[in-house]
């Protein structure tokens, strides 16, 4: 079946099914157990599902031909449902309904079942984020255990900058998913995309720890910053996150960020990207037939246009200029 208009992750087709039982099975395997109560008495049913893993995110696209009612089991993880075609009313447990459309999505908490009732021709992006992983990210950012489980406001306004950043990351994942040996084959690139999605949720979507994340962070001394820089330099290929670095130097992620801002006028991750940019330049200078896209992707630069701009700003020349000069030296 050829790709539909607006379809995402088309090269990662999991199922195209007209069988309700088969649809239940594949959705249960990829996301969580579901049922289609209204489809039992219906003679027509059609579902398409595309899905792939990006780090610890499950990214999916599903489309239904006819109006459908979906009832899920109690979720173990966080689920984000983003309509891309048609409309749906989504409700978690006994909560207020969310009217999903082109500008409104829903995020649903672990421990609650969800009901989705859609119009015909409904399609959506579905994200599943590990509960433990996302809550650990908040703990690392705050530098303490959470006294309450992470609980988001259920309705996502897709017109906000944070939601737009998340959607941009999903479009990049979609573009990269068509290239088997491309961006998603590199752990540093997938980690970067995973972090963008999670931080877009944690810093832009209201939740019960938003005020704590927005509050001032303790300022560490110089030693944790120096230690963090040494760790990064000694293992540039490791898919570092701010949380991992902070844990290694025994401060909270926000404290480490504040220390970097004061000492180096940068964030830990921007400083790490600068170190990796140096590595890219070294490879372009010393490898006669270096593939710029391959080298940049391997070192975690997911957006090649921005990579080229940052490279030129840092070194006063384009990456292609550096590669050309390396080839010229090799011929002399």
CSV table of C-alpha atoms in Angstrom, one decimal:
chain,number,residue,atom,x,y,z
A,1,UNK,CA,0.0,0.0,0.0
A,2,UNK,CA,1.5,3.4,-1.0
A,3,UNK,CA,2.1,6.1,1.7
A,4,UNK,CA,-0.9,8.3,2.5
A,5,UNK,CA,-0.8,12.1,2.6
A,6,UNK,CA,0.5,13.1,6.0
A,7,UNK,CA,1.7,9.6,6.8
A,8,UNK,CA,4.8,9.4,9.0
A,9,UNK,CA,7.3,6.6,9.6
A,10,UNK,CA,6.1,5.1,6.3
A,11,UNK,CA,9.2,2.8,5.9
A,12,UNK,CA,8.4,1.3,9.4
A,13,UNK,CA,5.1,-0.3,8.6
A,14,UNK,CA,4.0,-2.7,11.4
A,15,UNK,CA,0.5,-3.6,10.1
A,16,UNK,CA,-2.3,-2.8,7.6
A,17,UNK,CA,-5.2,-4.7,8.9
A,18,UNK,CA,-8.9,-5.2,8.4
A,19,UNK,CA,-9.1,-7.7,11.2
A,20,UNK,CA,-10.0,-6.4,14.6
A,21,UNK,CA,-8.2,-9.1,16.5
A,22,UNK,CA,-5.0,-8.6,14.6
A,23,UNK,CA,-5.2,-4.8,15.2
A,24,UNK,CA,-5.6,-5.5,19.0
A,25,UNK,CA,-2.6,-7.7,18.9
A,26,UNK,CA,-0.2,-5.4,17.1
A,27,UNK,CA,-1.2,-2.3,19.1
A,28,UNK,CA,-0.8,-4.4,22.3
A,29,UNK,CA,2.7,-5.5,21.2
A,30,UNK,CA,3.8,-1.9,20.3
A,31,UNK,CA,2.0,0.2,22.9
A,32,UNK,CA,-0.4,-1.3,25.4
A,33,UNK,CA,-3.5,-3.6,25.4
A,34,UNK,CA,-6.5,-2.1,23.6
A,35,UNK,CA,-10.0,-3.0,22.6
A,36,UNK,CA,-12.4,-1.8,19.9
A,37,UNK,CA,-15.8,-2.4,21.5
A,38,UNK,CA,-17.9,-0.8,18.7
A,39,UNK,CA,-16.1,-2.7,16.0
A,40,UNK,CA,-17.3,-6.1,17.3
A,41,UNK,CA,-20.7,-5.6,15.6
A,42,UNK,CA,-19.3,-3.7,12.6
A,43,UNK,CA,-18.7,-5.3,9.2
A,44,UNK,CA,-16.0,-2.8,8.3
A,45,UNK,CA,-12.7,-2.1,10.0
A,46,UNK,CA,-9.3,-0.8,8.7
A,47,UNK,CA,-6.2,0.2,10.6
A,48,UNK,CA,-2.7,1.1,9.6
A,49,UNK,CA,0.2,1.2,12.1
A,50,UNK,CA,3.8,2.4,11.5
A,51,UNK,CA,6.2,2.4,14.5
A,52,UNK,CA,9.8,2.6,15.5
A,53,UNK,CA,12.0,3.0,18.6
A,54,UNK,CA,14.2,6.0,19.0
A,55,UNK,CA,16.3,5.5,22.1
A,56,UNK,CA,13.7,4.9,24.8
A,57,UNK,CA,10.8,6.5,22.9
A,58,UNK,CA,8.3,4.6,20.9
A,59,UNK,CA,7.1,6.7,17.9
A,60,UNK,CA,4.0,5.6,16.0
A,61,UNK,CA,1.6,6.7,13.4
A,62,UNK,CA,-1.9,5.1,13.1
A,63,UNK,CA,-4.8,5.7,10.8
A,64,UNK,CA,-8.3,4.4,10.8
A,65,UNK,CA,-10.7,4.5,7.8
A,66,UNK,CA,-13.9,4.6,9.7
A,67,UNK,CA,-15.0,6.2,13.0
A,68,UNK,CA,-13.6,4.2,15.8
A,69,UNK,CA,-13.8,3.8,19.6
A,70,UNK,CA,-10.6,2.7,21.3
A,71,UNK,CA,-10.4,1.6,24.9
A,72,UNK,CA,-7.0,1.0,26.5
A,73,UNK,CA,-5.9,-0.9,29.5
A,74,UNK,CA,-4.3,1.1,32.4
A,75,UNK,CA,-1.1,2.5,31.0
A,76,UNK,CA,2.4,1.7,32.4
A,77,UNK,CA,4.0,4.7,30.7
A,78,UNK,CA,3.3,8.2,29.5
A,79,UNK,CA,1.4,8.4,26.2
A,80,UNK,CA,1.1,11.4,23.9
A,81,UNK,CA,-1.6,11.3,21.2
A,82,UNK,CA,-1.3,13.9,18.5
A,83,UNK,CA,-4.1,14.0,15.9
A,84,UNK,CA,-2.9,14.6,12.3
A,85,UNK,CA,-6.1,14.0,10.5
A,86,UNK,CA,-9.8,14.1,11.6
A,87,UNK,CA,-10.9,14.7,15.1
A,88,UNK,CA,-11.2,12.6,18.3
A,89,UNK,CA,-12.5,13.0,21.9
A,90,UNK,CA,-10.0,11.6,24.3
A,91,UNK,CA,-10.6,10.9,28.0
A,92,UNK,CA,-8.4,9.3,30.7
A,93,UNK,CA,-10.3,7.5,33.4
A,94,UNK,CA,-13.0,9.9,34.8
A,95,UNK,CA,-11.1,13.0,33.7
A,96,UNK,CA,-12.3,15.8,31.5
A,97,UNK,CA,-12.5,15.1,27.8
A,98,UNK,CA,-9.8,16.4,25.5
A,99,UNK,CA,-11.0,17.4,22.0
A,100,UNK,CA,-8.1,16.4,19.8
A,101,UNK,CA,-7.6,18.1,16.5
A,102,UNK,CA,-4.9,19.7,14.4
A,103,UNK,CA,-3.9,22.2,17.2
A,104,UNK,CA,-4.7,20.1,20.3
A,105,UNK,CA,-3.1,16.9,21.5
A,106,UNK,CA,-3.4,14.8,24.7
A,107,UNK,CA,-0.9,13.4,27.2
A,108,UNK,CA,-2.0,10.6,29.4
A,109,UNK,CA,-0.6,9.4,32.7
A,110,UNK,CA,0.5,5.9,33.8
A,111,UNK,CA,-2.1,4.0,35.8
A,112,UNK,CA,-5.2,5.2,33.9
A,113,UNK,CA,-7.2,3.7,31.0
A,114,UNK,CA,-8.0,6.0,28.0
A,115,UNK,CA,-11.0,6.1,25.7
A,116,UNK,CA,-10.7,7.6,22.2
A,117,UNK,CA,-13.7,8.2,20.1
A,118,UNK,CA,-12.9,9.5,16.6
A,119,UNK,CA,-14.5,10.6,13.4
A,120,UNK,CA,-13.9,8.7,10.2
A,121,UNK,CA,-10.5,9.2,8.5
A,122,UNK,CA,-8.8,9.7,11.9
A,123,UNK,CA,-5.0,9.6,12.1
A,124,UNK,CA,-2.6,10.4,14.9
A,125,UNK,CA,1.0,10.3,16.0
A,126,UNK,CA,1.4,8.2,19.2
A,127,UNK,CA,4.4,8.6,21.5
A,128,UNK,CA,5.1,6.4,24.4
A,129,UNK,CA,7.7,7.6,26.9
A,130,UNK,CA,9.0,5.3,29.7
A,131,UNK,CA,7.6,6.3,33.0
A,132,UNK,CA,10.8,5.5,34.9
A,133,UNK,CA,13.0,7.2,32.4
A,134,UNK,CA,11.0,10.5,32.4
A,135,UNK,CA,10.6,10.6,36.2
A,136,UNK,CA,14.3,9.9,36.6
A,137,UNK,CA,15.0,12.8,34.3
A,138,UNK,CA,13.0,15.1,36.5
A,139,UNK,CA,14.8,13.8,39.6
A,140,UNK,CA,18.2,14.4,38.1
A,141,UNK,CA,17.2,17.9,37.0
A,142,UNK,CA,16.1,18.7,40.5
A,143,UNK,CA,18.8,16.8,42.3
A,144,UNK,CA,16.4,15.0,44.7
A,145,UNK,CA,13.8,12.2,44.8
A,146,UNK,CA,10.3,13.1,43.7
A,147,UNK,CA,7.8,13.3,46.5
A,148,UNK,CA,4.9,12.9,44.0
A,149,UNK,CA,4.7,11.0,40.7
A,150,UNK,CA,5.1,13.3,37.6
A,151,UNK,CA,1.6,14.4,36.6
A,152,UNK,CA,1.1,16.6,33.4
A,153,UNK,CA,-1.8,18.8,32.5
A,154,UNK,CA,-3.6,16.6,30.0
A,155,UNK,CA,-4.2,19.0,27.1
A,156,UNK,CA,-1.3,20.0,24.9
A,157,UNK,CA,-1.6,23.2,22.8
A,158,UNK,CA,0.3,22.4,19.7
A,159,UNK,CA,0.8,26.1,18.8
A,160,UNK,CA,3.1,26.8,21.7
A,161,UNK,CA,6.9,27.0,21.2
A,162,UNK,CA,7.6,23.9,23.3
A,163,UNK,CA,5.1,21.8,21.4
A,164,UNK,CA,6.4,23.1,18.1
A,165,UNK,CA,9.9,22.0,19.2
A,166,UNK,CA,8.6,18.6,19.9
A,167,UNK,CA,6.9,18.4,16.5
A,168,UNK,CA,10.1,19.5,14.8
A,169,UNK,CA,12.0,16.7,16.5
A,170,UNK,CA,9.3,14.2,15.4
A,171,UNK,CA,9.6,15.4,11.8
A,172,UNK,CA,13.3,15.0,11.9
A,173,UNK,CA,12.8,11.4,13.2
A,174,UNK,CA,10.4,10.9,10.3
A,175,UNK,CA,12.9,12.2,7.7
A,176,UNK,CA,15.7,10.1,9.2
A,177,UNK,CA,13.6,7.0,9.4
A,178,UNK,CA,13.7,6.6,5.6
A,179,UNK,CA,17.5,6.2,5.6
A,180,UNK,CA,18.5,2.8,7.0
A,181,UNK,CA,22.1,3.8,7.6
A,182,UNK,CA,21.4,7.5,8.4
A,183,UNK,CA,20.9,9.6,11.4
A,184,UNK,CA,19.0,7.1,13.5
A,185,UNK,CA,21.9,4.6,13.2
A,186,UNK,CA,24.1,6.8,15.4
A,187,UNK,CA,23.5,6.6,19.2
A,188,UNK,CA,24.5,10.3,19.7
A,189,UNK,CA,21.9,11.5,17.2
A,190,UNK,CA,19.1,9.3,18.6
A,191,UNK,CA,20.0,10.5,22.2
A,192,UNK,CA,19.8,14.1,21.0
A,193,UNK,CA,16.4,13.6,19.5
A,194,UNK,CA,15.1,11.7,22.5
A,195,UNK,CA,16.3,14.5,24.8
A,196,UNK,CA,14.6,17.2,22.7
A,197,UNK,CA,11.2,15.4,23.0
A,198,UNK,CA,11.5,14.8,26.7
A,199,UNK,CA,12.7,18.3,27.6
A,200,UNK,CA,10.0,19.8,25.4
A,201,UNK,CA,7.5,18.0,27.6
A,202,UNK,CA,9.3,18.7,30.9
A,203,UNK,CA,10.0,22.4,30.4
A,204,UNK,CA,7.0,23.5,28.2
A,205,UNK,CA,4.0,21.3,29.2
A,206,UNK,CA,2.6,22.2,32.7
A,207,UNK,CA,3.0,19.5,35.3
A,208,UNK,CA,3.2,19.2,39.1
A,209,UNK,CA,6.9,19.8,39.3
A,210,UNK,CA,7.0,22.8,36.8
A,211,UNK,CA,7.5,25.4,39.6
A,212,UNK,CA,10.4,23.5,41.1
A,213,UNK,CA,12.1,23.2,37.7
A,214,UNK,CA,11.6,26.9,37.2
A,215,UNK,CA,13.1,27.9,40.6
A,216,UNK,CA,16.7,28.9,41.2
A,217,UNK,CA,19.3,26.1,41.2
A,218,UNK,CA,22.2,25.9,43.8
A,219,UNK,CA,25.5,27.1,42.3
A,220,UNK,CA,28.3,24.5,42.5
A,221,UNK,CA,31.9,25.3,42.9
A,222,UNK,CA,34.4,25.2,40.0
A,223,UNK,CA,35.5,21.6,40.6
A,224,UNK,CA,32.3,19.8,39.4
A,225,UNK,CA,32.4,21.9,36.1
A,226,UNK,CA,36.1,21.0,35.6
A,227,UNK,CA,35.4,17.3,36.3
A,228,UNK,CA,32.5,17.3,33.9
A,229,UNK,CA,34.6,18.8,31.2
A,230,UNK,CA,37.3,16.2,31.8
A,231,UNK,CA,34.7,13.4,31.6
A,232,UNK,CA,33.4,14.7,28.3
A,233,UNK,CA,36.8,15.1,26.7
A,234,UNK,CA,37.9,11.7,27.7
A,235,UNK,CA,34.8,10.0,26.3
A,236,UNK,CA,33.3,12.1,23.5
A,237,UNK,CA,31.6,9.2,21.8
A,238,UNK,CA,29.6,8.4,24.9
A,239,UNK,CA,25.9,9.5,24.6
A,240,UNK,CA,26.2,11.8,27.6
A,241,UNK,CA,23.1,13.5,29.0
A,242,UNK,CA,23.0,16.4,31.4
A,243,UNK,CA,21.6,14.0,34.0
A,244,UNK,CA,24.4,11.5,33.6
A,245,UNK,CA,27.1,14.1,33.8
A,246,UNK,CA,25.5,15.6,36.9
A,247,UNK,CA,25.3,12.2,38.6
A,248,UNK,CA,29.0,11.6,37.8
A,249,UNK,CA,30.1,14.8,39.5
A,250,UNK,CA,27.5,14.6,42.4
A,251,UNK,CA,25.4,17.7,41.7
A,252,UNK,CA,21.9,18.2,40.3
A,253,UNK,CA,21.5,18.8,36.6
A,254,UNK,CA,20.3,22.3,37.1
A,255,UNK,CA,23.3,23.1,39.4
A,256,UNK,CA,25.7,21.8,36.8
A,257,UNK,CA,24.0,23.9,34.2
A,258,UNK,CA,24.3,27.0,36.4
A,259,UNK,CA,28.0,26.2,37.0
A,260,UNK,CA,28.7,25.9,33.3
A,261,UNK,CA,26.8,29.2,32.6
A,262,UNK,CA,28.9,31.1,35.2
A,263,UNK,CA,32.3,29.4,34.4
A,264,UNK,CA,32.1,28.9,30.6
A,265,UNK,CA,29.1,31.0,29.4
A,266,UNK,CA,27.6,27.8,28.0
A,267,UNK,CA,25.4,24.9,28.9
A,268,UNK,CA,27.0,21.5,29.5
A,269,UNK,CA,25.3,20.2,26.3
A,270,UNK,CA,26.4,23.1,24.2
A,271,UNK,CA,29.9,22.8,25.5
A,272,UNK,CA,29.8,19.1,24.6
A,273,UNK,CA,28.6,19.9,21.1
A,274,UNK,CA,31.6,22.3,20.7
A,275,UNK,CA,34.0,19.5,21.7
A,276,UNK,CA,32.4,17.2,19.2
A,277,UNK,CA,32.5,20.0,16.6
A,278,UNK,CA,36.3,20.0,17.1
A,279,UNK,CA,36.3,16.2,16.5
A,280,UNK,CA,34.3,16.7,13.3
A,281,UNK,CA,36.9,19.2,12.1
A,282,UNK,CA,39.8,17.0,13.0
A,283,UNK,CA,38.2,14.1,10.9
A,284,UNK,CA,37.5,16.4,8.0
A,285,UNK,CA,41.1,17.7,8.1
A,286,UNK,CA,42.8,14.3,8.3
A,287,UNK,CA,40.5,12.1,6.2
A,288,UNK,CA,40.9,12.5,2.4
A,289,UNK,CA,37.5,11.2,1.4
A,290,UNK,CA,35.4,12.1,4.5
A,291,UNK,CA,31.7,12.2,4.0
A,292,UNK,CA,30.5,15.3,5.7
A,293,UNK,CA,27.0,14.1,6.4
A,294,UNK,CA,28.2,10.8,7.8
A,295,UNK,CA,30.8,12.4,10.1
A,296,UNK,CA,28.4,15.1,11.4
A,297,UNK,CA,25.7,12.6,12.1
A,298,UNK,CA,28.1,10.2,13.9
A,299,UNK,CA,29.0,13.0,16.3
A,300,UNK,CA,25.4,13.9,17.1
A,301,UNK,CA,24.6,16.8,14.7
A,302,UNK,CA,21.1,16.0,13.7
A,303,UNK,CA,20.3,19.1,11.7
A,304,UNK,CA,22.8,19.5,8.9
A,305,UNK,CA,21.8,23.1,8.0
A,306,UNK,CA,22.4,24.2,11.6
A,307,UNK,CA,25.6,22.2,11.8
A,308,UNK,CA,27.0,24.0,8.7
A,309,UNK,CA,26.1,27.4,10.1
A,310,UNK,CA,27.7,26.6,13.6
A,311,UNK,CA,30.8,25.2,11.9
A,312,UNK,CA,31.2,28.3,9.7
A,313,UNK,CA,30.7,30.6,12.7
A,314,UNK,CA,33.3,28.7,14.7
A,315,UNK,CA,36.0,28.2,12.1
A,316,UNK,CA,35.3,30.8,9.5
A,317,UNK,CA,34.8,28.3,6.7
A,318,UNK,CA,32.3,25.8,5.5
A,319,UNK,CA,32.7,22.1,6.3
A,320,UNK,CA,33.1,21.5,2.5
A,321,UNK,CA,35.9,24.0,2.5
A,322,UNK,CA,37.7,22.0,5.2
A,323,UNK,CA,37.2,18.7,3.3
A,324,UNK,CA,38.3,20.3,0.1
A,325,UNK,CA,41.5,21.6,1.6
A,326,UNK,CA,42.2,18.1,3.1
A,327,UNK,CA,41.9,16.5,-0.4
A,328,UNK,CA,44.1,19.2,-1.9
A,329,UNK,CA,46.9,18.5,0.7
A,330,UNK,CA,46.6,14.7,0.1
A,331,UNK,CA,47.3,15.2,-3.6
A,332,UNK,CA,50.4,17.4,-3.1
